[in-house]
Amino acid sequence: MSVVPFTRSRELALRIDRIACEGHGACAELLPELLSLDEWGFPIVHRAAVPPELAAHARRAVAACPVLALRLERGRS
C-alpha cells in the first residue's frame, strides 16, 4: 500500500493501495487537482493533504473507485 504523508494532524489525506489499483482512472477524472495518471493509467498523487474545499470531491473519487483502492483518511492527533 502506498502511503502519502501529510503534516498536520486531523488533516484529510489520500491513500492508494497500489496492489489493488487496476488503473481505471476514475479517481483522476474526479479529482484532477490532486491526482493524475501515469503512462500506464495508474494514479499519481500530486498533493498529499486534501484541502477542505476539495474534501467532497475526494470523497466522490474514493466512492467511484471500482476496486476500492483509494481511501481518504484523517490524521491522528
mmCIF file with all atom_site columns, N, CA and C in Angstrom:
data_model
loop_
_atom_site.group_PDB
_atom_site.id
_atom_site.type_symbol
_atom_site.label_atom_id
_atom_site.label_alt_id
_atom_site.label_comp_id
_atom_site.label_asym_id
_atom_site.label_entity_id
_atom_site.label_seq_id
_atom_site.pdbx_PDB_ins_code
_atom_site.Cartn_x
_atom_site.Cartn_y
_atom_site.Cartn_z
_atom_site.occupancy
_atom_site.B_iso_or_equiv
_atom_site.pdbx_formal_charge
_atom_site.auth_seq_id
_atom_site.auth_comp_id
_atom_site.auth_asym_id
_atom_site.auth_atom_id
_atom_site.pdbx_PDB_model_num
ATOM 1   N N  . MET A 1 1  ? 0.854   -1.171 0.000   1.00 0.00 ? 1  MET A N  1
ATOM 2   C CA . MET A 1 1  ? 0.000   0.000  0.000   1.00 0.00 ? 1  MET A CA 1
ATOM 3   C C  . MET A 1 1  ? 0.897   1.230  0.000   1.00 0.00 ? 1  MET A C  1
ATOM 4   N N  . SER A 1 2  ? 0.574   2.165  -0.814  1.00 0.00 ? 2  SER A N  1
ATOM 5   C CA . SER A 1 2  ? 1.318   3.417  -0.877  1.00 0.00 ? 2  SER A CA 1
ATOM 6   C C  . SER A 1 2  ? 0.691   4.415  0.085   1.00 0.00 ? 2  SER A C  1
ATOM 7   N N  . VAL A 1 3  ? 1.500   4.959  0.953   1.00 0.00 ? 3  VAL A N  1
ATOM 8   C CA . VAL A 1 3  ? 1.013   5.936  1.922   1.00 0.00 ? 3  VAL A CA 1
ATOM 9   C C  . VAL A 1 3  ? 1.562   7.293  1.543   1.00 0.00 ? 3  VAL A C  1
ATOM 10  N N  . VAL A 1 4  ? 0.683   8.250  1.393   1.00 0.00 ? 4  VAL A N  1
ATOM 11  C CA . VAL A 1 4  ? 1.089   9.611  1.096   1.00 0.00 ? 4  VAL A CA 1
ATOM 12  C C  . VAL A 1 4  ? 1.156   10.362 2.417   1.00 0.00 ? 4  VAL A C  1
ATOM 13  N N  . PRO A 1 5  ? 2.350   10.846 2.799   1.00 0.00 ? 5  PRO A N  1
ATOM 14  C CA . PRO A 1 5  ? 2.464   11.513 4.098   1.00 0.00 ? 5  PRO A CA 1
ATOM 15  C C  . PRO A 1 5  ? 1.749   12.854 4.122   1.00 0.00 ? 5  PRO A C  1
ATOM 16  N N  . PHE A 1 6  ? 1.351   13.253 5.293   1.00 0.00 ? 6  PHE A N  1
ATOM 17  C CA . PHE A 1 6  ? 0.773   14.576 5.474   1.00 0.00 ? 6  PHE A CA 1
ATOM 18  C C  . PHE A 1 6  ? 1.254   15.107 6.802   1.00 0.00 ? 6  PHE A C  1
ATOM 19  N N  . THR A 1 7  ? 1.211   16.414 6.960   1.00 0.00 ? 7  THR A N  1
ATOM 20  C CA . THR A 1 7  ? 1.910   17.039 8.063   1.00 0.00 ? 7  THR A CA 1
ATOM 21  C C  . THR A 1 7  ? 1.041   17.397 9.250   1.00 0.00 ? 7  THR A C  1
ATOM 22  N N  . ARG A 1 8  ? -0.087  17.976 9.046   1.00 0.00 ? 8  ARG A N  1
ATOM 23  C CA . ARG A 1 8  ? -0.911  18.420 10.171  1.00 0.00 ? 8  ARG A CA 1
ATOM 24  C C  . ARG A 1 8  ? -1.830  17.306 10.639  1.00 0.00 ? 8  ARG A C  1
ATOM 25  N N  . SER A 1 9  ? -1.982  17.209 11.954  1.00 0.00 ? 9  SER A N  1
ATOM 26  C CA . SER A 1 9  ? -2.880  16.186 12.474  1.00 0.00 ? 9  SER A CA 1
ATOM 27  C C  . SER A 1 9  ? -4.325  16.556 12.123  1.00 0.00 ? 9  SER A C  1
ATOM 28  N N  . ARG A 1 10 ? -5.156  15.539 12.024  1.00 0.00 ? 10 ARG A N  1
ATOM 29  C CA . ARG A 1 10 ? -6.575  15.667 11.703  1.00 0.00 ? 10 ARG A CA 1
ATOM 30  C C  . ARG A 1 10 ? -6.820  16.139 10.271  1.00 0.00 ? 10 ARG A C  1
ATOM 31  N N  . GLU A 1 11 ? -5.810  16.220 9.471   1.00 0.00 ? 11 GLU A N  1
ATOM 32  C CA . GLU A 1 11 ? -5.948  16.634 8.084   1.00 0.00 ? 11 GLU A CA 1
ATOM 33  C C  . GLU A 1 11 ? -6.316  15.411 7.237   1.00 0.00 ? 11 GLU A C  1
ATOM 34  N N  . LEU A 1 12 ? -7.142  15.605 6.235   1.00 0.00 ? 12 LEU A N  1
ATOM 35  C CA . LEU A 1 12 ? -7.501  14.512 5.339   1.00 0.00 ? 12 LEU A CA 1
ATOM 36  C C  . LEU A 1 12 ? -6.357  14.237 4.372   1.00 0.00 ? 12 LEU A C  1
ATOM 37  N N  . ALA A 1 13 ? -6.140  12.967 4.088   1.00 0.00 ? 13 ALA A N  1
ATOM 38  C CA . ALA A 1 13 ? -5.101  12.574 3.139   1.00 0.00 ? 13 ALA A CA 1
ATOM 39  C C  . ALA A 1 13 ? -5.583  11.378 2.327   1.00 0.00 ? 13 ALA A C  1
ATOM 40  N N  . LEU A 1 14 ? -5.087  11.284 1.110   1.00 0.00 ? 14 LEU A N  1
ATOM 41  C CA . LEU A 1 14 ? -5.432  10.172 0.234   1.00 0.00 ? 14 LEU A CA 1
ATOM 42  C C  . LEU A 1 14 ? -4.437  9.038  0.419   1.00 0.00 ? 14 LEU A C  1
ATOM 43  N N  . ARG A 1 15 ? -4.942  7.812  0.362   1.00 0.00 ? 15 ARG A N  1
ATOM 44  C CA . ARG A 1 15 ? -4.098  6.624  0.368   1.00 0.00 ? 15 ARG A CA 1
ATOM 45  C C  . ARG A 1 15 ? -4.495  5.787  -0.839  1.00 0.00 ? 15 ARG A C  1
ATOM 46  N N  . ILE A 1 16 ? -3.509  5.275  -1.526  1.00 0.00 ? 16 ILE A N  1
ATOM 47  C CA . ILE A 1 16 ? -3.758  4.419  -2.682  1.00 0.00 ? 16 ILE A CA 1
ATOM 48  C C  . ILE A 1 16 ? -3.161  3.048  -2.400  1.00 0.00 ? 16 ILE A C  1
ATOM 49  N N  . ASP A 1 17 ? -3.969  2.022  -2.544  1.00 0.00 ? 17 ASP A N  1
ATOM 50  C CA . ASP A 1 17 ? -3.480  0.653  -2.449  1.00 0.00 ? 17 ASP A CA 1
ATOM 51  C C  . ASP A 1 17 ? -3.002  0.283  -3.848  1.00 0.00 ? 17 ASP A C  1
ATOM 52  N N  . ARG A 1 18 ? -1.713  0.351  -4.049  1.00 0.00 ? 18 ARG A N  1
ATOM 53  C CA . ARG A 1 18 ? -1.144  0.142  -5.383  1.00 0.00 ? 18 ARG A CA 1
ATOM 54  C C  . ARG A 1 18 ? -1.290  -1.303 -5.865  1.00 0.00 ? 18 ARG A C  1
ATOM 55  N N  . ILE A 1 19 ? -1.459  -2.226 -4.947  1.00 0.00 ? 19 ILE A N  1
ATOM 56  C CA . ILE A 1 19 ? -1.672  -3.617 -5.350  1.00 0.00 ? 19 ILE A CA 1
ATOM 57  C C  . ILE A 1 19 ? -3.101  -3.805 -5.853  1.00 0.00 ? 19 ILE A C  1
ATOM 58  N N  . ALA A 1 20 ? -4.059  -3.195 -5.176  1.00 0.00 ? 20 ALA A N  1
ATOM 59  C CA . ALA A 1 20 ? -5.465  -3.334 -5.569  1.00 0.00 ? 20 ALA A CA 1
ATOM 60  C C  . ALA A 1 20 ? -5.807  -2.516 -6.811  1.00 0.00 ? 20 ALA A C  1
ATOM 61  N N  . CYS A 1 21 ? -5.115  -1.398 -7.007  1.00 0.00 ? 21 CYS A N  1
ATOM 62  C CA . CYS A 1 21 ? -5.437  -0.494 -8.120  1.00 0.00 ? 21 CYS A CA 1
ATOM 63  C C  . CYS A 1 21 ? -5.251  -1.202 -9.459  1.00 0.00 ? 21 CYS A C  1
ATOM 64  N N  . GLU A 1 22 ? -6.256  -1.071 -10.313 1.00 0.00 ? 22 GLU A N  1
ATOM 65  C CA . GLU A 1 22 ? -6.216  -1.652 -11.655 1.00 0.00 ? 22 GLU A CA 1
ATOM 66  C C  . GLU A 1 22 ? -6.085  -0.589 -12.739 1.00 0.00 ? 22 GLU A C  1
ATOM 67  N N  . GLY A 1 23 ? -5.930  0.664  -12.343 1.00 0.00 ? 23 GLY A N  1
ATOM 68  C CA . GLY A 1 23 ? -5.702  1.731  -13.307 1.00 0.00 ? 23 GLY A CA 1
ATOM 69  C C  . GLY A 1 23 ? -6.923  2.136  -14.109 1.00 0.00 ? 23 GLY A C  1
ATOM 70  N N  . HIS A 1 24 ? -8.095  2.107  -13.507 1.00 0.00 ? 24 HIS A N  1
ATOM 71  C CA . HIS A 1 24 ? -9.311  2.524  -14.212 1.00 0.00 ? 24 HIS A CA 1
ATOM 72  C C  . HIS A 1 24 ? -9.320  4.029  -14.492 1.00 0.00 ? 24 HIS A C  1
ATOM 73  N N  . GLY A 1 25 ? -8.725  4.834  -13.610 1.00 0.00 ? 25 GLY A N  1
ATOM 74  C CA . GLY A 1 25 ? -8.602  6.271  -13.838 1.00 0.00 ? 25 GLY A CA 1
ATOM 75  C C  . GLY A 1 25 ? -9.748  7.135  -13.365 1.00 0.00 ? 25 GLY A C  1
ATOM 76  N N  . ALA A 1 26 ? -10.760 6.560  -12.761 1.00 0.00 ? 26 ALA A N  1
ATOM 77  C CA . ALA A 1 26 ? -11.905 7.352  -12.295 1.00 0.00 ? 26 ALA A CA 1
ATOM 78  C C  . ALA A 1 26 ? -11.475 8.389  -11.268 1.00 0.00 ? 26 ALA A C  1
ATOM 79  N N  . CYS A 1 27 ? -10.543 8.038  -10.406 1.00 0.00 ? 27 CYS A N  1
ATOM 80  C CA . CYS A 1 27 ? -10.103 8.954  -9.348  1.00 0.00 ? 27 CYS A CA 1
ATOM 81  C C  . CYS A 1 27 ? -9.501  10.231 -9.930  1.00 0.00 ? 27 CYS A C  1
ATOM 82  N N  . ALA A 1 28 ? -8.649  10.088 -10.928 1.00 0.00 ? 28 ALA A N  1
ATOM 83  C CA . ALA A 1 28 ? -8.005  11.260 -11.525 1.00 0.00 ? 28 ALA A CA 1
ATOM 84  C C  . ALA A 1 28 ? -8.998  12.102 -12.318 1.00 0.00 ? 28 ALA A C  1
ATOM 85  N N  . GLU A 1 29 ? -10.005 11.475 -12.891 1.00 0.00 ? 29 GLU A N  1
ATOM 86  C CA . GLU A 1 29 ? -11.041 12.234 -13.596 1.00 0.00 ? 29 GLU A CA 1
ATOM 87  C C  . GLU A 1 29 ? -11.844 13.094 -12.637 1.00 0.00 ? 29 GLU A C  1
ATOM 88  N N  . LEU A 1 30 ? -12.132 12.550 -11.459 1.00 0.00 ? 30 LEU A N  1
ATOM 89  C CA . LEU A 1 30 ? -12.953 13.258 -10.480 1.00 0.00 ? 30 LEU A CA 1
ATOM 90  C C  . LEU A 1 30 ? -12.160 14.206 -9.592  1.00 0.00 ? 30 LEU A C  1
ATOM 91  N N  . LEU A 1 31 ? -10.854 14.029 -9.509  1.00 0.00 ? 31 LEU A N  1
ATOM 92  C CA . LEU A 1 31 ? -10.037 14.830 -8.605  1.00 0.00 ? 31 LEU A CA 1
ATOM 93  C C  . LEU A 1 31 ? -8.730  15.248 -9.285  1.00 0.00 ? 31 LEU A C  1
ATOM 94  N N  . PRO A 1 32 ? -8.816  15.948 -10.420 1.00 0.00 ? 32 PRO A N  1
ATOM 95  C CA . PRO A 1 32 ? -7.596  16.309 -11.158 1.00 0.00 ? 32 PRO A CA 1
ATOM 96  C C  . PRO A 1 32 ? -6.709  17.307 -10.424 1.00 0.00 ? 32 PRO A C  1
ATOM 97  N N  . GLU A 1 33 ? -7.266  17.988 -9.425  1.00 0.00 ? 33 GLU A N  1
ATOM 98  C CA . GLU A 1 33 ? -6.462  18.940 -8.652  1.00 0.00 ? 33 GLU A CA 1
ATOM 99  C C  . GLU A 1 33 ? -5.406  18.220 -7.808  1.00 0.00 ? 33 GLU A C  1
ATOM 100 N N  . LEU A 1 34 ? -5.663  16.963 -7.457  1.00 0.00 ? 34 LEU A N  1
ATOM 101 C CA . LEU A 1 34 ? -4.755  16.222 -6.576  1.00 0.00 ? 34 LEU A CA 1
ATOM 102 C C  . LEU A 1 34 ? -4.146  14.983 -7.220  1.00 0.00 ? 34 LEU A C  1
ATOM 103 N N  . LEU A 1 35 ? -4.768  14.475 -8.273  1.00 0.00 ? 35 LEU A N  1
ATOM 104 C CA . LEU A 1 35 ? -4.316  13.229 -8.887  1.00 0.00 ? 35 LEU A CA 1
ATOM 105 C C  . LEU A 1 35 ? -4.168  13.372 -10.390 1.00 0.00 ? 35 LEU A C  1
ATOM 106 N N  . SER A 1 36 ? -3.219  12.648 -10.932 1.00 0.00 ? 36 SER A N  1
ATOM 107 C CA . SER A 1 36 ? -3.126  12.484 -12.380 1.00 0.00 ? 36 SER A CA 1
ATOM 108 C C  . SER A 1 36 ? -2.790  11.019 -12.628 1.00 0.00 ? 36 SER A C  1
ATOM 109 N N  . LEU A 1 37 ? -2.698  10.639 -13.881 1.00 0.00 ? 37 LEU A N  1
ATOM 110 C CA . LEU A 1 37 ? -2.404  9.251  -14.221 1.00 0.00 ? 37 LEU A CA 1
ATOM 111 C C  . LEU A 1 37 ? -1.032  9.149  -14.862 1.00 0.00 ? 37 LEU A C  1
ATOM 112 N N  . ASP A 1 38 ? -0.324  8.068  -14.553 1.00 0.00 ? 38 ASP A N  1
ATOM 113 C CA . ASP A 1 38 ? 0.965   7.844  -15.198 1.00 0.00 ? 38 ASP A CA 1
ATOM 114 C C  . ASP A 1 38 ? 0.718   7.266  -16.592 1.00 0.00 ? 38 ASP A C  1
ATOM 115 N N  . GLU A 1 39 ? 1.769   6.923  -17.293 1.00 0.00 ? 39 GLU A N  1
ATOM 116 C CA . GLU A 1 39 ? 1.633   6.458  -18.677 1.00 0.00 ? 39 GLU A CA 1
ATOM 117 C C  . GLU A 1 39 ? 0.888   5.131  -18.801 1.00 0.00 ? 39 GLU A C  1
ATOM 118 N N  . TRP A 1 40 ? 0.744   4.384  -17.705 1.00 0.00 ? 40 TRP A N  1
ATOM 119 C CA . TRP A 1 40 ? 0.014   3.120  -17.711 1.00 0.00 ? 40 TRP A CA 1
ATOM 120 C C  . TRP A 1 40 ? -1.394  3.260  -17.148 1.00 0.00 ? 40 TRP A C  1
ATOM 121 N N  . GLY A 1 41 ? -1.776  4.477  -16.752 1.00 0.00 ? 41 GLY A N  1
ATOM 122 C CA . GLY A 1 41 ? -3.122  4.715  -16.247 1.00 0.00 ? 41 GLY A CA 1
ATOM 123 C C  . GLY A 1 41 ? -3.291  4.595  -14.746 1.00 0.00 ? 41 GLY A C  1
ATOM 124 N N  . PHE A 1 42 ? -2.178  4.500  -14.018 1.00 0.00 ? 42 PHE A N  1
ATOM 125 C CA . PHE A 1 42 ? -2.248  4.406  -12.561 1.00 0.00 ? 42 PHE A CA 1
ATOM 126 C C  . PHE A 1 42 ? -2.102  5.788  -11.937 1.00 0.00 ? 42 PHE A C  1
ATOM 127 N N  . PRO A 1 43 ? -2.783  6.022  -10.809 1.00 0.00 ? 43 PRO A N  1
ATOM 128 C CA . PRO A 1 43 ? -2.805  7.365  -10.217 1.00 0.00 ? 43 PRO A CA 1
ATOM 129 C C  . PRO A 1 43 ? -1.479  7.785  -9.593  1.00 0.00 ? 43 PRO A C  1
ATOM 130 N N  . ILE A 1 44 ? -1.209  9.071  -9.723  1.00 0.00 ? 44 ILE A N  1
ATOM 131 C CA . ILE A 1 44 ? -0.075  9.731  -9.084  1.00 0.00 ? 44 ILE A CA 1
ATOM 132 C C  . ILE A 1 44 ? -0.661  10.840 -8.226  1.00 0.00 ? 44 ILE A C  1
ATOM 133 N N  . VAL A 1 45 ? -0.314  10.845 -6.951  1.00 0.00 ? 45 VAL A N  1
ATOM 134 C CA . VAL A 1 45 ? -0.799  11.881 -6.037  1.00 0.00 ? 45 VAL A CA 1
ATOM 135 C C  . VAL A 1 45 ? 0.154   13.065 -6.112  1.00 0.00 ? 45 VAL A C  1
ATOM 136 N N  . HIS A 1 46 ? -0.377  14.241 -6.444  1.00 0.00 ? 46 HIS A N  1
ATOM 137 C CA . HIS A 1 46 ? 0.453   15.439 -6.551  1.00 0.00 ? 46 HIS A CA 1
ATOM 138 C C  . HIS A 1 46 ? 0.437   16.290 -5.295  1.00 0.00 ? 46 HIS A C  1
ATOM 139 N N  . ARG A 1 47 ? -0.557  16.102 -4.488  1.00 0.00 ? 47 ARG A N  1
ATOM 140 C CA . ARG A 1 47 ? -0.662  16.879 -3.254  1.00 0.00 ? 47 ARG A CA 1
ATOM 141 C C  . ARG A 1 47 ? -1.162  15.943 -2.171  1.00 0.00 ? 47 ARG A C  1
ATOM 142 N N  . ALA A 1 48 ? -0.387  15.798 -1.109  1.00 0.00 ? 48 ALA A N  1
ATOM 143 C CA . ALA A 1 48 ? -0.707  14.819 -0.073  1.00 0.00 ? 48 ALA A CA 1
ATOM 144 C C  . ALA A 1 48 ? -1.975  15.186 0.697   1.00 0.00 ? 48 ALA A C  1
ATOM 145 N N  . ALA A 1 49 ? -2.021  16.396 1.193   1.00 0.00 ? 49 ALA A N  1
ATOM 146 C CA . ALA A 1 49 ? -3.161  16.818 2.009   1.00 0.00 ? 49 ALA A CA 1
ATOM 147 C C  . ALA A 1 49 ? -4.332  17.226 1.118   1.00 0.00 ? 49 ALA A C  1
ATOM 148 N N  . VAL A 1 50 ? -5.520  16.892 1.567   1.00 0.00 ? 50 VAL A N  1
ATOM 149 C CA . VAL A 1 50 ? -6.735  17.272 0.843   1.00 0.00 ? 50 VAL A CA 1
ATOM 150 C C  . VAL A 1 50 ? -7.262  18.559 1.463   1.00 0.00 ? 50 VAL A C  1
ATOM 151 N N  . PRO A 1 51 ? -7.261  19.659 0.705   1.00 0.00 ? 51 PRO A N  1
ATOM 152 C CA . PRO A 1 51 ? -7.790  20.908 1.249   1.00 0.00 ? 51 PRO A CA 1
ATOM 153 C C  . PRO A 1 51 ? -9.290  20.778 1.535   1.00 0.00 ? 51 PRO A C  1
ATOM 154 N N  . PRO A 1 52 ? -9.779  21.504 2.526   1.00 0.00 ? 52 PRO A N  1
ATOM 155 C CA . PRO A 1 52 ? -11.203 21.413 2.887   1.00 0.00 ? 52 PRO A CA 1
ATOM 156 C C  . PRO A 1 52 ? -12.146 21.643 1.708   1.00 0.00 ? 52 PRO A C  1
ATOM 157 N N  . GLU A 1 53 ? -11.788 22.537 0.808   1.00 0.00 ? 53 GLU A N  1
ATOM 158 C CA . GLU A 1 53 ? -12.678 22.829 -0.322  1.00 0.00 ? 53 GLU A CA 1
ATOM 159 C C  . GLU A 1 53 ? -12.745 21.677 -1.331  1.00 0.00 ? 53 GLU A C  1
ATOM 160 N N  . LEU A 1 54 ? -11.816 20.720 -1.250  1.00 0.00 ? 54 LEU A N  1
ATOM 161 C CA . LEU A 1 54 ? -11.836 19.568 -2.156  1.00 0.00 ? 54 LEU A CA 1
ATOM 162 C C  . LEU A 1 54 ? -12.267 18.279 -1.457  1.00 0.00 ? 54 LEU A C  1
ATOM 163 N N  . ALA A 1 55 ? -12.638 18.363 -0.199  1.00 0.00 ? 55 ALA A N  1
ATOM 164 C CA . ALA A 1 55 ? -12.995 17.160 0.567   1.00 0.00 ? 55 ALA A CA 1
ATOM 165 C C  . ALA A 1 55 ? -14.170 16.406 -0.062  1.00 0.00 ? 55 ALA A C  1
ATOM 166 N N  . ALA A 1 56 ? -15.189 17.117 -0.493  1.00 0.00 ? 56 ALA A N  1
ATOM 167 C CA . ALA A 1 56 ? -16.347 16.449 -1.110  1.00 0.00 ? 56 ALA A CA 1
ATOM 168 C C  . ALA A 1 56 ? -15.954 15.766 -2.418  1.00 0.00 ? 56 ALA A C  1
ATOM 169 N N  . HIS A 1 57 ? -15.105 16.412 -3.205  1.00 0.00 ? 57 HIS A N  1
ATOM 170 C CA . HIS A 1 57 ? -14.625 15.810 -4.457  1.00 0.00 ? 57 HIS A CA 1
ATOM 171 C C  . HIS A 1 57 ? -13.784 14.573 -4.164  1.00 0.00 ? 57 HIS A C  1
ATOM 172 N N  . ALA A 1 58 ? -12.968 14.646 -3.120  1.00 0.00 ? 58 ALA A N  1
ATOM 173 C CA . ALA A 1 58 ? -12.140 13.498 -2.738  1.00 0.00 ? 58 ALA A CA 1
ATOM 174 C C  . ALA A 1 58 ? -13.019 12.324 -2.314  1.00 0.00 ? 58 ALA A C  1
ATOM 175 N N  . ARG A 1 59 ? -14.071 12.598 -1.577  1.00 0.00 ? 59 ARG A N  1
ATOM 176 C CA . ARG A 1 59 ? -14.988 11.526 -1.162  1.00 0.00 ? 59 ARG A CA 1
ATOM 177 C C  . ARG A 1 59 ? -15.667 10.886 -2.376  1.00 0.00 ? 59 ARG A C  1
ATOM 178 N N  . ARG A 1 60 ? -16.019 11.702 -3.360  1.00 0.00 ? 60 ARG A N  1
ATOM 179 C CA . ARG A 1 60 ? -16.619 11.165 -4.591  1.00 0.00 ? 60 ARG A CA 1
ATOM 180 C C  . ARG A 1 60 ? -15.636 10.272 -5.339  1.00 0.00 ? 60 ARG A C  1
ATOM 181 N N  . ALA A 1 61 ? -14.377 10.705 -5.395  1.00 0.00 ? 61 ALA A N  1
ATOM 182 C CA . ALA A 1 61 ? -13.351 9.911  -6.074  1.00 0.00 ? 61 ALA A CA 1
ATOM 183 C C  . ALA A 1 61 ? -13.147 8.574  -5.366  1.00 0.00 ? 61 ALA A C  1
ATOM 184 N N  . VAL A 1 62 ? -13.133 8.597  -4.039  1.00 0.00 ? 62 VAL A N  1
ATOM 185 C CA . VAL A 1 62 ? -12.992 7.358  -3.260  1.00 0.00 ? 62 VAL A CA 1
ATOM 186 C C  . VAL A 1 62 ? -14.173 6.434  -3.540  1.00 0.00 ? 62 VAL A C  1
ATOM 187 N N  . ALA A 1 63 ? -15.371 6.975  -3.536  1.00 0.00 ? 63 ALA A N  1
ATOM 188 C CA . ALA A 1 63 ? -16.572 6.169  -3.772  1.00 0.00 ? 63 ALA A CA 1
ATOM 189 C C  . ALA A 1 63 ? -16.621 5.608  -5.192  1.00 0.00 ? 63 ALA A C  1
ATOM 190 N N  . ALA A 1 64 ? -16.003 6.298  -6.144  1.00 0.00 ? 64 ALA A N  1
ATOM 191 C CA . ALA A 1 64 ? -16.054 5.877  -7.542  1.00 0.00 ? 64 ALA A CA 1
ATOM 192 C C  . ALA A 1 64 ? -15.042 4.787  -7.885  1.00 0.00 ? 64 ALA A C  1
ATOM 193 N N  . CYS A 1 65 ? -14.091 4.526  -7.012  1.00 0.00 ? 65 CYS A N  1
ATOM 194 C CA . CYS A 1 65 ? -13.073 3.515  -7.316  1.00 0.00 ? 65 CYS A CA 1
ATOM 195 C C  . CYS A 1 65 ? -13.725 2.133  -7.367  1.00 0.00 ? 65 CYS A C  1
ATOM 196 N N  . PRO A 1 66 ? -13.685 1.476  -8.526  1.00 0.00 ? 66 PRO A N  1
ATOM 197 C CA . PRO A 1 66 ? -14.370 0.190  -8.659  1.00 0.00 ? 66 PRO A CA 1
ATOM 198 C C  . PRO A 1 66 ? -13.722 -0.952 -7.881  1.00 0.00 ? 66 PRO A C  1
ATOM 199 N N  . VAL A 1 67 ? -12.465 -0.781 -7.474  1.00 0.00 ? 67 VAL A N  1
ATOM 200 C CA . VAL A 1 67 ? -11.780 -1.851 -6.731  1.00 0.00 ? 67 VAL A CA 1
ATOM 201 C C  . VAL A 1 67 ? -11.414 -1.422 -5.313  1.00 0.00 ? 67 VAL A C  1
ATOM 202 N N  . LEU A 1 68 ? -11.949 -0.281 -4.875  1.00 0.00 ? 68 LEU A N  1
ATOM 203 C CA . LEU A 1 68 ? -11.723 0.236  -3.515  1.00 0.00 ? 68 LEU A CA 1
ATOM 204 C C  . LEU A 1 68 ? -10.239 0.413  -3.192  1.00 0.00 ? 68 LEU A C  1
ATOM 205 N N  . ALA A 1 69 ? -9.472  0.876  -4.173  1.00 0.00 ? 69 ALA A N  1
ATOM 206 C CA . ALA A 1 69 ? -8.035  1.067  -3.977  1.00 0.00 ? 69 ALA A CA 1
ATOM 207 C C  . ALA A 1 69 ? -7.691  2.454  -3.440  1.00 0.00 ? 69 ALA A C  1
ATOM 208 N N  . LEU A 1 70 ? -8.639  3.350  -3.441  1.00 0.00 ? 70 LEU A N  1
ATOM 209 C CA . LEU A 1 70 ? -8.409  4.718  -2.973  1.00 0.00 ? 70 LEU A CA 1
ATOM 210 C C  . LEU A 1 70 ? -9.146  4.916  -1.662  1.00 0.00 ? 70 LEU A C  1
ATOM 211 N N  . ARG A 1 71 ? -8.434  5.462  -0.683  1.00 0.00 ? 71 ARG A N  1
ATOM 212 C CA . ARG A 1 71 ? -9.048  5.735  0.621   1.00 0.00 ? 71 ARG A CA 1
ATOM 213 C C  . ARG A 1 71 ? -8.729  7.148  1.051   1.00 0.00 ? 71 ARG A C  1
ATOM 214 N N  . LEU A 1 72 ? -9.612  7.688  1.848   1.00 0.00 ? 72 LEU A N  1
ATOM 215 C CA . LEU A 1 72 ? -9.435  9.007  2.446   1.00 0.00 ? 72 LEU A CA 1
ATOM 216 C C  . LEU A 1 72 ? -9.329  8.786  3.943   1.00 0.00 ? 72 LEU A C  1
ATOM 217 N N  . GLU A 1 73 ? -8.223  9.250  4.520   1.00 0.00 ? 73 GLU A N  1
ATOM 218 C CA . GLU A 1 73 ? -8.010  9.043  5.953   1.00 0.00 ? 73 GLU A CA 1
ATOM 219 C C  . GLU A 1 73 ? -7.731  10.357 6.641   1.00 0.00 ? 73 GLU A C  1
ATOM 220 N N  . ARG A 1 74 ? -8.074  10.396 7.900   1.00 0.00 ? 74 ARG A N  1
ATOM 221 C CA . ARG A 1 74 ? -7.828  11.570 8.722   1.00 0.00 ? 74 ARG A CA 1
ATOM 222 C C  . ARG A 1 74 ? -6.593  11.303 9.562   1.00 0.00 ? 74 ARG A C  1
ATOM 223 N N  . GLY A 1 75 ? -5.751  12.329 9.700   1.00 0.00 ? 75 GLY A N  1
ATOM 224 C CA . GLY A 1 75 ? -4.541  12.194 10.507  1.00 0.00 ? 75 GLY A CA 1
ATOM 225 C C  . GLY A 1 75 ? -4.863  11.977 11.964  1.00 0.00 ? 75 GLY A C  1
ATOM 226 N N  . ARG A 1 76 ? -3.905  11.453 12.642  1.00 0.00 ? 76 ARG A N  1
ATOM 227 C CA . ARG A 1 76 ? -4.076  11.214 14.081  1.00 0.00 ? 76 ARG A CA 1
ATOM 228 C C  . ARG A 1 76 ? -3.505  12.376 14.860  1.00 0.00 ? 76 ARG A C  1
ATOM 229 N N  . SER A 1 77 ? -4.138  12.716 15.972  1.00 0.00 ? 77 SER A N  1
ATOM 230 C CA . SER A 1 77 ? -3.678  13.820 16.815  1.00 0.00 ? 77 SER A CA 1
ATOM 231 C C  . SER A 1 77 ? -2.438  13.432 17.570  1.00 0.00 ? 77 SER A C  1
#
